[in-house]
mmCIF file of N, CA and C in Angstrom:
data_model
loop_
_atom_site.group_PDB
_atom_site.id
_atom_site.type_symbol
_atom_site.label_atom_id
_atom_site.label_comp_id
_atom_site.label_asym_id
_atom_site.label_seq_id
_atom_site.Cartn_x
_atom_site.Cartn_y
_atom_site.Cartn_z
ATOM 1 N N MET A 23 4.768 18.529 -6.053
ATOM 2 C CA MET A 23 5.513 17.288 -5.975
ATOM 3 C C MET A 23 5.258 16.488 -7.237
ATOM 4 N N HIS A 24 6.283 15.807 -7.709
ATOM 5 C CA HIS A 24 6.171 14.932 -8.875
ATOM 6 C C HIS A 24 5.907 13.512 -8.380
ATOM 7 N N VAL A 25 4.901 12.892 -8.948
ATOM 8 C CA VAL A 25 4.552 11.523 -8.585
ATOM 9 C C VAL A 25 4.655 10.667 -9.847
ATOM 10 N N GLU A 26 5.453 9.630 -9.774
ATOM 11 C CA GLU A 26 5.638 8.720 -10.903
ATOM 12 C C GLU A 26 4.622 7.587 -10.796
ATOM 13 N N LEU A 27 3.958 7.311 -11.927
ATOM 14 C CA LEU A 27 3.100 6.150 -11.955
ATOM 15 C C LEU A 27 2.808 5.735 -13.378
ATOM 16 N N LEU A 28 2.812 4.446 -13.589
ATOM 17 C CA LEU A 28 2.474 3.822 -14.863
ATOM 18 C C LEU A 28 3.215 4.450 -16.042
ATOM 19 N N GLY A 29 4.466 4.767 -15.836
ATOM 20 C CA GLY A 29 5.283 5.290 -16.915
ATOM 21 C C GLY A 29 5.109 6.759 -17.201
ATOM 22 N N GLY A 30 4.459 7.477 -16.309
ATOM 23 C CA GLY A 30 4.280 8.915 -16.490
ATOM 24 C C GLY A 30 4.571 9.657 -15.202
ATOM 25 N N THR A 31 4.594 10.958 -15.303
ATOM 26 C CA THR A 31 4.822 11.810 -14.145
ATOM 27 C C THR A 31 3.636 12.742 -13.992
ATOM 28 N N VAL A 32 3.088 12.780 -12.799
ATOM 29 C CA VAL A 32 1.960 13.646 -12.507
ATOM 30 C C VAL A 32 2.417 14.667 -11.476
ATOM 31 N N ASP A 33 2.159 15.938 -11.747
ATOM 32 C CA ASP A 33 2.459 16.993 -10.787
ATOM 33 C C ASP A 33 1.253 17.172 -9.885
ATOM 34 N N VAL A 34 1.465 16.998 -8.594
ATOM 35 C CA VAL A 34 0.413 17.141 -7.593
ATOM 36 C C VAL A 34 0.791 18.286 -6.673
ATOM 37 N N ASP A 35 -0.108 19.247 -6.518
ATOM 38 C CA ASP A 35 0.133 20.367 -5.607
ATOM 39 C C ASP A 35 -0.134 19.887 -4.182
ATOM 40 N N ALA A 36 0.902 19.390 -3.530
ATOM 41 C CA ALA A 36 0.772 18.833 -2.183
ATOM 42 C C ALA A 36 0.319 19.878 -1.178
ATOM 43 N N GLY A 37 0.473 21.156 -1.506
ATOM 44 C CA GLY A 37 0.009 22.218 -0.621
ATOM 45 C C GLY A 37 -1.499 22.258 -0.468
ATOM 46 N N LEU A 38 -2.219 21.608 -1.383
ATOM 47 C CA LEU A 38 -3.681 21.550 -1.295
ATOM 48 C C LEU A 38 -4.183 20.279 -0.617
ATOM 49 N N ILE A 39 -3.249 19.421 -0.236
ATOM 50 C CA ILE A 39 -3.614 18.157 0.405
ATOM 51 C C ILE A 39 -3.104 18.179 1.838
ATOM 52 N N ASP A 40 -4.007 17.945 2.768
ATOM 53 C CA ASP A 40 -3.654 17.973 4.190
ATOM 54 C C ASP A 40 -3.151 16.598 4.627
ATOM 55 N N ALA A 41 -1.942 16.278 4.143
ATOM 56 C CA ALA A 41 -1.302 15.007 4.490
ATOM 57 C C ALA A 41 0.179 15.143 4.169
ATOM 58 N N PRO A 42 1.015 14.402 4.864
ATOM 59 C CA PRO A 42 2.452 14.432 4.558
ATOM 60 C C PRO A 42 2.730 13.887 3.156
ATOM 61 N N ASP A 43 3.798 14.379 2.544
ATOM 62 C CA ASP A 43 4.171 13.926 1.204
ATOM 63 C C ASP A 43 4.290 12.414 1.133
ATOM 64 N N GLY A 44 4.847 11.805 2.155
ATOM 65 C CA GLY A 44 5.004 10.350 2.168
ATOM 66 C C GLY A 44 3.672 9.627 2.080
ATOM 67 N N GLU A 45 2.669 10.147 2.754
ATOM 68 C CA GLU A 45 1.333 9.536 2.712
ATOM 69 C C GLU A 45 0.728 9.670 1.314
ATOM 70 N N ILE A 46 0.913 10.831 0.702
ATOM 71 C CA ILE A 46 0.409 11.029 -0.659
ATOM 72 C C ILE A 46 1.064 10.015 -1.590
ATOM 73 N N ARG A 47 2.399 9.908 -1.514
ATOM 74 C CA ARG A 47 3.123 8.970 -2.379
ATOM 75 C C ARG A 47 2.692 7.523 -2.124
ATOM 76 N N GLU A 48 2.506 7.156 -0.855
ATOM 77 C CA GLU A 48 2.084 5.783 -0.523
ATOM 78 C C GLU A 48 0.715 5.474 -1.120
ATOM 79 N N GLN A 49 -0.215 6.411 -1.003
ATOM 80 C CA GLN A 49 -1.557 6.157 -1.527
ATOM 81 C C GLN A 49 -1.557 6.090 -3.054
ATOM 82 N N VAL A 50 -0.768 6.954 -3.708
ATOM 83 C CA VAL A 50 -0.677 6.906 -5.159
ATOM 84 C C VAL A 50 -0.030 5.590 -5.602
ATOM 85 N N ALA A 51 1.002 5.148 -4.898
ATOM 86 C CA ALA A 51 1.656 3.879 -5.234
ATOM 87 C C ALA A 51 0.681 2.713 -5.064
ATOM 88 N N ALA A 52 -0.121 2.730 -4.014
ATOM 89 C CA ALA A 52 -1.117 1.675 -3.800
ATOM 90 C C ALA A 52 -2.168 1.699 -4.904
ATOM 91 N N TYR A 53 -2.561 2.894 -5.328
ATOM 92 C CA TYR A 53 -3.499 3.020 -6.450
ATOM 93 C C TYR A 53 -2.882 2.403 -7.711
ATOM 94 N N ALA A 54 -1.648 2.779 -8.018
ATOM 95 C CA ALA A 54 -0.973 2.292 -9.225
ATOM 96 C C ALA A 54 -0.791 0.779 -9.203
ATOM 97 N N ALA A 55 -0.651 0.208 -8.010
ATOM 98 C CA ALA A 55 -0.501 -1.240 -7.874
ATOM 99 C C ALA A 55 -1.845 -1.968 -7.928
ATOM 100 N N GLY A 56 -2.931 -1.212 -7.975
ATOM 101 C CA GLY A 56 -4.256 -1.813 -7.993
ATOM 102 C C GLY A 56 -4.786 -2.164 -6.623
ATOM 103 N N ASP A 57 -4.115 -1.672 -5.578
ATOM 104 C CA ASP A 57 -4.512 -1.985 -4.203
ATOM 105 C C ASP A 57 -5.372 -0.898 -3.548
ATOM 106 N N ARG A 58 -5.613 0.196 -4.248
ATOM 107 C CA ARG A 58 -6.407 1.296 -3.690
ATOM 108 C C ARG A 58 -7.325 1.823 -4.782
ATOM 109 N N ARG A 59 -8.594 2.020 -4.425
ATOM 110 C CA ARG A 59 -9.576 2.548 -5.379
ATOM 111 C C ARG A 59 -10.001 3.971 -5.036
ATOM 112 N N GLU A 60 -9.807 4.371 -3.805
ATOM 113 C CA GLU A 60 -10.163 5.722 -3.362
ATOM 114 C C GLU A 60 -9.018 6.269 -2.544
ATOM 115 N N PHE A 61 -8.906 7.597 -2.559
ATOM 116 C CA PHE A 61 -7.873 8.253 -1.771
ATOM 117 C C PHE A 61 -8.483 8.795 -0.494
ATOM 118 N N ASP A 62 -7.744 8.635 0.589
ATOM 119 C CA ASP A 62 -8.144 9.156 1.892
ATOM 120 C C ASP A 62 -7.235 10.345 2.196
ATOM 121 N N LEU A 63 -7.357 11.380 1.361
ATOM 122 C CA LEU A 63 -6.507 12.557 1.463
ATOM 123 C C LEU A 63 -7.396 13.798 1.401
ATOM 124 N N PRO A 64 -7.446 14.586 2.472
ATOM 125 C CA PRO A 64 -8.269 15.801 2.453
ATOM 126 C C PRO A 64 -7.693 16.843 1.493
ATOM 127 N N VAL A 65 -8.513 17.253 0.519
ATOM 128 C CA VAL A 65 -8.087 18.203 -0.507
ATOM 129 C C VAL A 65 -8.799 19.533 -0.287
ATOM 130 N N ALA A 66 -8.045 20.623 -0.304
ATOM 131 C CA ALA A 66 -8.612 21.971 -0.265
ATOM 132 C C ALA A 66 -8.950 22.352 -1.702
ATOM 133 N N VAL A 67 -10.219 22.435 -2.002
ATOM 134 C CA VAL A 67 -10.674 22.745 -3.357
ATOM 135 C C VAL A 67 -10.689 24.260 -3.527
ATOM 136 N N PRO A 68 -10.063 24.769 -4.592
ATOM 137 C CA PRO A 68 -10.058 26.220 -4.813
ATOM 138 C C PRO A 68 -11.473 26.778 -4.947
ATOM 139 N N ASP A 69 -11.630 28.015 -4.572
ATOM 140 C CA ASP A 69 -12.930 28.681 -4.636
ATOM 141 C C ASP A 69 -13.042 29.419 -5.973
ATOM 142 N N ASP A 70 -13.064 28.635 -7.059
ATOM 143 C CA ASP A 70 -13.176 29.203 -8.397
ATOM 144 C C ASP A 70 -13.787 28.136 -9.307
ATOM 145 N N PHE A 71 -13.852 28.409 -10.594
ATOM 146 C CA PHE A 71 -14.461 27.460 -11.520
ATOM 147 C C PHE A 71 -13.731 26.125 -11.531
ATOM 148 N N THR A 72 -12.394 26.167 -11.497
ATOM 149 C CA THR A 72 -11.644 24.915 -11.443
ATOM 150 C C THR A 72 -12.059 24.108 -10.221
ATOM 151 N N GLY A 73 -12.242 24.777 -9.090
ATOM 152 C CA GLY A 73 -12.710 24.103 -7.881
ATOM 153 C C GLY A 73 -14.095 23.503 -8.060
ATOM 154 N N ASP A 74 -14.981 24.209 -8.763
ATOM 155 C CA ASP A 74 -16.320 23.666 -9.036
ATOM 156 C C ASP A 74 -16.218 22.383 -9.861
ATOM 157 N N VAL A 75 -15.343 22.402 -10.874
ATOM 158 C CA VAL A 75 -15.164 21.209 -11.704
ATOM 159 C C VAL A 75 -14.528 20.089 -10.878
ATOM 160 N N MET A 76 -13.555 20.434 -10.039
ATOM 161 C CA MET A 76 -12.939 19.422 -9.175
ATOM 162 C C MET A 76 -13.986 18.767 -8.281
ATOM 163 N N ALA A 77 -14.877 19.570 -7.723
ATOM 164 C CA ALA A 77 -15.928 19.031 -6.849
ATOM 165 C C ALA A 77 -16.855 18.105 -7.631
ATOM 166 N N ALA A 78 -17.075 18.390 -8.905
ATOM 167 C CA ALA A 78 -17.914 17.524 -9.735
ATOM 168 C C ALA A 78 -17.176 16.244 -10.146
ATOM 169 N N MET A 79 -15.844 16.323 -10.291
ATOM 170 C CA MET A 79 -15.052 15.141 -10.675
ATOM 171 C C MET A 79 -14.829 14.193 -9.500
ATOM 172 N N ALA A 80 -14.663 14.742 -8.324
ATOM 173 C CA ALA A 80 -14.257 13.950 -7.154
ATOM 174 C C ALA A 80 -15.119 12.707 -6.918
ATOM 175 N N PRO A 81 -16.430 12.790 -7.071
ATOM 176 C CA PRO A 81 -17.231 11.586 -6.786
ATOM 177 C C PRO A 81 -17.338 10.570 -7.919
ATOM 178 N N ILE A 82 -16.677 10.804 -9.060
ATOM 179 C CA ILE A 82 -16.746 9.817 -10.148
ATOM 180 C C ILE A 82 -16.070 8.539 -9.654
ATOM 181 N N PRO A 83 -16.816 7.444 -9.614
ATOM 182 C CA PRO A 83 -16.257 6.213 -9.045
ATOM 183 C C PRO A 83 -15.125 5.603 -9.876
ATOM 184 N N TYR A 84 -14.264 4.920 -9.192
ATOM 185 C CA TYR A 84 -13.191 4.119 -9.798
ATOM 186 C C TYR A 84 -13.803 3.243 -10.876
ATOM 187 N N GLY A 85 -13.173 3.226 -12.049
ATOM 188 C CA GLY A 85 -13.641 2.362 -13.121
ATOM 189 C C GLY A 85 -14.752 2.949 -13.971
ATOM 190 N N GLU A 86 -15.210 4.154 -13.646
ATOM 191 C CA GLU A 86 -16.265 4.801 -14.430
ATOM 192 C C GLU A 86 -15.732 6.093 -15.022
ATOM 193 N N THR A 87 -16.406 6.563 -16.052
ATOM 194 C CA THR A 87 -16.049 7.845 -16.654
ATOM 195 C C THR A 87 -17.295 8.704 -16.798
ATOM 196 N N ARG A 88 -17.063 9.978 -16.990
ATOM 197 C CA ARG A 88 -18.097 10.946 -17.349
ATOM 198 C C ARG A 88 -17.521 11.753 -18.506
ATOM 199 N N THR A 89 -18.383 12.337 -19.303
ATOM 200 C CA THR A 89 -17.896 13.176 -20.393
ATOM 201 C C THR A 89 -17.792 14.630 -19.920
ATOM 202 N N TYR A 90 -17.010 15.388 -20.682
ATOM 203 C CA TYR A 90 -16.936 16.821 -20.407
ATOM 204 C C TYR A 90 -18.345 17.407 -20.472
ATOM 205 N N GLY A 91 -19.145 16.912 -21.408
ATOM 206 C CA GLY A 91 -20.523 17.376 -21.542
ATOM 207 C C GLY A 91 -21.379 17.039 -20.335
ATOM 208 N N ASP A 92 -21.187 15.854 -19.748
ATOM 209 C CA ASP A 92 -21.935 15.487 -18.534
ATOM 210 C C ASP A 92 -21.682 16.505 -17.425
ATOM 211 N N LEU A 93 -20.389 16.806 -17.206
ATOM 212 C CA LEU A 93 -20.053 17.763 -16.142
ATOM 213 C C LEU A 93 -20.504 19.164 -16.516
ATOM 214 N N ALA A 94 -20.440 19.505 -17.798
ATOM 215 C CA ALA A 94 -20.895 20.832 -18.239
ATOM 216 C C ALA A 94 -22.382 21.002 -17.943
ATOM 217 N N THR A 95 -23.162 19.970 -18.208
ATOM 218 C CA THR A 95 -24.594 20.035 -17.915
ATOM 219 C C THR A 95 -24.817 20.220 -16.417
ATOM 220 N N GLU A 96 -24.091 19.455 -15.616
ATOM 221 C CA GLU A 96 -24.213 19.548 -14.154
ATOM 222 C C GLU A 96 -23.859 20.948 -13.653
ATOM 223 N N LEU A 97 -22.874 21.580 -14.282
ATOM 224 C CA LEU A 97 -22.374 22.881 -13.826
ATOM 225 C C LEU A 97 -22.937 24.059 -14.625
ATOM 226 N N ASP A 98 -23.811 23.772 -15.585
ATOM 227 C CA ASP A 98 -24.422 24.806 -16.425
ATOM 228 C C ASP A 98 -23.363 25.655 -17.124
ATOM 229 N N THR A 99 -22.492 24.961 -17.846
ATOM 230 C CA THR A 99 -21.418 25.619 -18.576
ATOM 231 C C THR A 99 -21.150 24.837 -19.855
ATOM 232 N N ALA A 100 -20.081 25.151 -20.529
ATOM 233 C CA ALA A 100 -19.735 24.495 -21.798
ATOM 234 C C ALA A 100 -18.716 23.372 -21.582
ATOM 235 N N PRO A 101 -18.787 22.323 -22.398
ATOM 236 C CA PRO A 101 -17.804 21.240 -22.292
ATOM 237 C C PRO A 101 -16.362 21.717 -22.438
ATOM 238 N N VAL A 102 -16.106 22.673 -23.309
ATOM 239 C CA VAL A 102 -14.739 23.182 -23.485
ATOM 240 C C VAL A 102 -14.235 23.802 -22.183
ATOM 241 N N ALA A 103 -15.087 24.525 -21.485
ATOM 242 C CA ALA A 103 -14.694 25.136 -20.206
ATOM 243 C C ALA A 103 -14.360 24.058 -19.180
ATOM 244 N N VAL A 104 -15.140 22.987 -19.169
ATOM 245 C CA VAL A 104 -14.855 21.876 -18.259
ATOM 246 C C VAL A 104 -13.510 21.251 -18.611
ATOM 247 N N GLY A 105 -13.255 21.040 -19.890
ATOM 248 C CA GLY A 105 -11.978 20.467 -20.318
ATOM 249 C C GLY A 105 -10.803 21.329 -19.902
ATOM 250 N N GLN A 106 -10.948 22.632 -20.039
ATOM 251 C CA GLN A 106 -9.871 23.542 -19.631
ATOM 252 C C GLN A 106 -9.647 23.462 -18.123
ATOM 253 N N ALA A 107 -10.723 23.402 -17.354
ATOM 254 C CA ALA A 107 -10.591 23.291 -15.899
ATOM 255 C C ALA A 107 -9.956 21.960 -15.508
ATOM 256 N N CYS A 108 -10.315 20.880 -16.217
ATOM 257 C CA CYS A 108 -9.678 19.586 -15.952
ATOM 258 C C CYS A 108 -8.172 19.698 -16.152
ATOM 259 N N GLY A 109 -7.763 20.421 -17.178
ATOM 260 C CA GLY A 109 -6.349 20.605 -17.462
ATOM 261 C C GLY A 109 -5.629 21.431 -16.413
ATOM 262 N N HIS A 110 -6.383 22.153 -15.595
ATOM 263 C CA HIS A 110 -5.798 22.964 -14.521
ATOM 264 C C HIS A 110 -5.967 22.314 -13.145
ATOM 265 N N ASN A 111 -6.462 21.088 -13.115
ATOM 266 C CA ASN A 111 -6.637 20.369 -11.846
ATOM 267 C C ASN A 111 -5.281 20.280 -11.141
ATOM 268 N N PRO A 112 -5.148 20.892 -9.960
ATOM 269 C CA PRO A 112 -3.847 20.889 -9.284
ATOM 270 C C PRO A 112 -3.506 19.584 -8.570
ATOM 271 N N VAL A 113 -4.464 18.680 -8.453
ATOM 272 C CA VAL A 113 -4.213 17.407 -7.761
ATOM 273 C C VAL A 113 -4.739 16.218 -8.583
ATOM 274 N N PRO A 114 -4.202 16.068 -9.827
ATOM 275 C CA PRO A 114 -4.659 14.935 -10.630
ATOM 276 C C PRO A 114 -4.372 13.615 -9.925
ATOM 277 N N ILE A 115 -5.071 12.632 -10.290
ATOM 278 C CA ILE A 115 -5.120 11.297 -9.698
ATOM 279 C C ILE A 115 -5.970 11.351 -8.437
ATOM 280 N N VAL A 116 -5.595 12.203 -7.471
ATOM 281 C CA VAL A 116 -6.364 12.307 -6.225
ATOM 282 C C VAL A 116 -7.772 12.807 -6.538
ATOM 283 N N VAL A 117 -7.889 13.844 -7.350
ATOM 284 C CA VAL A 117 -9.170 14.260 -7.920
ATOM 285 C C VAL A 117 -9.108 13.785 -9.367
ATOM 286 N N PRO A 118 -9.919 12.780 -9.710
ATOM 287 C CA PRO A 118 -9.701 11.974 -10.912
ATOM 288 C C PRO A 118 -10.100 12.612 -12.240
ATOM 289 N N CYS A 119 -9.342 13.585 -12.701
ATOM 290 C CA CYS A 119 -9.630 14.208 -13.995
ATOM 291 C C CYS A 119 -9.441 13.221 -15.143
ATOM 292 N N HIS A 120 -8.674 12.144 -14.916
ATOM 293 C CA HIS A 120 -8.497 11.143 -15.966
ATOM 294 C C HIS A 120 -9.798 10.399 -16.256
ATOM 295 N N ARG A 121 -10.766 10.498 -15.373
ATOM 296 C CA ARG A 121 -12.060 9.828 -15.573
ATOM 297 C C ARG A 121 -13.038 10.684 -16.369
ATOM 298 N N VAL A 122 -12.607 11.853 -16.822
ATOM 299 C CA VAL A 122 -13.449 12.726 -17.635
ATOM 300 C C VAL A 122 -12.931 12.656 -19.064
ATOM 301 N N VAL A 123 -13.816 12.259 -19.974
ATOM 302 C CA VAL A 123 -13.434 12.006 -21.358
ATOM 303 C C VAL A 123 -14.332 12.796 -22.305
ATOM 304 N N SER A 124 -13.893 12.874 -23.534
ATOM 305 C CA SER A 124 -14.688 13.478 -24.595
ATOM 306 C C SER A 124 -15.784 12.491 -24.998
ATOM 307 N N ALA A 125 -16.832 12.992 -25.608
ATOM 308 C CA ALA A 125 -17.889 12.109 -26.100
ATOM 309 C C ALA A 125 -17.382 11.226 -27.242
ATOM 310 N N ALA A 126 -16.314 11.665 -27.922
ATOM 311 C CA ALA A 126 -15.827 10.940 -29.091
ATOM 312 C C ALA A 126 -14.448 10.308 -28.914
ATOM 313 N N SER A 127 -13.763 10.627 -27.818
ATOM 314 C CA SER A 127 -12.397 10.114 -27.618
ATOM 315 C C SER A 127 -12.052 10.223 -26.134
ATOM 316 N N LEU A 128 -10.791 9.972 -25.828
ATOM 317 C CA LEU A 128 -10.355 10.138 -24.440
ATOM 318 C C LEU A 128 -10.246 11.596 -24.042
ATOM 319 N N GLY A 129 -10.146 12.496 -25.011
ATOM 320 C CA GLY A 129 -9.913 13.899 -24.691
ATOM 321 C C GLY A 129 -8.439 14.090 -24.410
ATOM 322 N N GLY A 130 -8.104 15.065 -23.586
ATOM 323 C CA GLY A 130 -6.706 15.345 -23.277
ATOM 324 C C GLY A 130 -6.346 14.936 -21.868
ATOM 325 N N TYR A 131 -5.069 15.120 -21.560
ATOM 326 C CA TYR A 131 -4.583 14.876 -20.200
ATOM 327 C C TYR A 131 -3.317 15.690 -20.030
ATOM 328 N N SER A 132 -3.283 16.517 -18.997
ATOM 329 C CA SER A 132 -2.202 17.493 -18.837
ATOM 330 C C SER A 132 -0.924 16.930 -18.222
ATOM 331 N N ALA A 133 -0.963 15.764 -17.660
ATOM 332 C CA ALA A 133 0.234 15.187 -17.031
ATOM 333 C C ALA A 133 1.238 14.740 -18.088
ATOM 334 N N ALA A 134 2.505 14.673 -17.673
ATOM 335 C CA ALA A 134 3.529 14.133 -18.569
ATOM 336 C C ALA A 134 3.126 12.701 -18.921
ATOM 337 N N GLY A 135 3.132 12.403 -20.166
ATOM 338 C CA GLY A 135 2.632 11.107 -20.631
ATOM 339 C C GLY A 135 1.321 11.289 -21.354
ATOM 340 N N GLY A 136 0.683 12.446 -21.158
ATOM 341 C CA GLY A 136 -0.518 12.843 -21.876
ATOM 342 C C GLY A 136 -1.601 11.794 -21.960
ATOM 343 N N VAL A 137 -2.221 11.726 -23.137
ATOM 344 C CA VAL A 137 -3.360 10.841 -23.350
ATOM 345 C C VAL A 137 -2.969 9.377 -23.180
ATOM 346 N N GLU A 138 -1.719 9.040 -23.485
ATOM 347 C CA GLU A 138 -1.278 7.648 -23.310
ATOM 348 C C GLU A 138 -1.328 7.260 -21.832
ATOM 349 N N LEU A 139 -0.927 8.180 -20.948
ATOM 350 C CA LEU A 139 -1.012 7.905 -19.512
ATOM 351 C C LEU A 139 -2.470 7.810 -19.086
ATOM 352 N N LYS A 140 -3.307 8.699 -19.596
ATOM 353 C CA LYS A 140 -4.737 8.660 -19.274
ATOM 354 C C LYS A 140 -5.320 7.293 -19.658
ATOM 355 N N ALA A 141 -4.948 6.799 -20.837
ATOM 356 C CA ALA A 141 -5.430 5.489 -21.280
ATOM 357 C C ALA A 141 -4.956 4.384 -20.339
ATOM 358 N N ARG A 142 -3.710 4.462 -19.873
ATOM 359 C CA ARG A 142 -3.192 3.445 -18.945
ATOM 360 C C ARG A 142 -3.928 3.511 -17.603
ATOM 361 N N LEU A 143 -4.236 4.718 -17.132
ATOM 362 C CA LEU A 143 -4.978 4.861 -15.874
ATOM 363 C C LEU A 143 -6.366 4.249 -16.004
ATOM 364 N N LEU A 144 -7.038 4.542 -17.095
ATOM 365 C CA LEU A 144 -8.380 3.978 -17.305
ATOM 366 C C LEU A 144 -8.324 2.463 -17.473
ATOM 367 N N ALA A 145 -7.290 1.956 -18.133
ATOM 368 C CA ALA A 145 -7.139 0.503 -18.275
ATOM 369 C C ALA A 145 -6.889 -0.144 -16.922
ATOM 370 N N LEU A 146 -6.086 0.503 -16.073
ATOM 371 C CA LEU A 146 -5.851 -0.006 -14.714
ATOM 372 C C LEU A 146 -7.181 -0.153 -13.975
ATOM 373 N N GLU A 147 -8.021 0.847 -14.122
ATOM 374 C CA GLU A 147 -9.304 0.841 -13.402
ATOM 375 C C GLU A 147 -10.329 -0.102 -14.017
ATOM 376 N N ALA A 148 -10.100 -0.525 -15.237
ATOM 377 C CA ALA A 148 -11.044 -1.428 -15.904
ATOM 378 C C ALA A 148 -10.848 -2.880 -15.512
ATOM 379 N N ARG A 149 -9.748 -3.177 -14.820
ATOM 380 C CA ARG A 149 -9.453 -4.566 -14.421
ATOM 381 C C ARG A 149 -10.456 -5.074 -13.435
#
């Protein structure tokens, strides 16, 4: 499903979320409006490296970031591998890959709108 927010489009694999599409859209809209800081959507995390990275990203609190290196240390892997897994996150926003940044920059963002959308998401959370 395509979810529009803050001038970008995020592809969310609704098949991994145990909730109706309308509920997913409502929660994302509330997040974008600044009325929601956490999602109440059960996510089926894949049983692979991307799933391991998703599990490490999920608890990053609203308004905070971690570096690819932070997660790499936690998972005993390389920052580049973490970045690649972030780019394969099937449920961005719900599992907050936008909160994972490079040590020297914002890093990348796979959603339409790219790094500019990532910057807007982080700015929303900084309010």
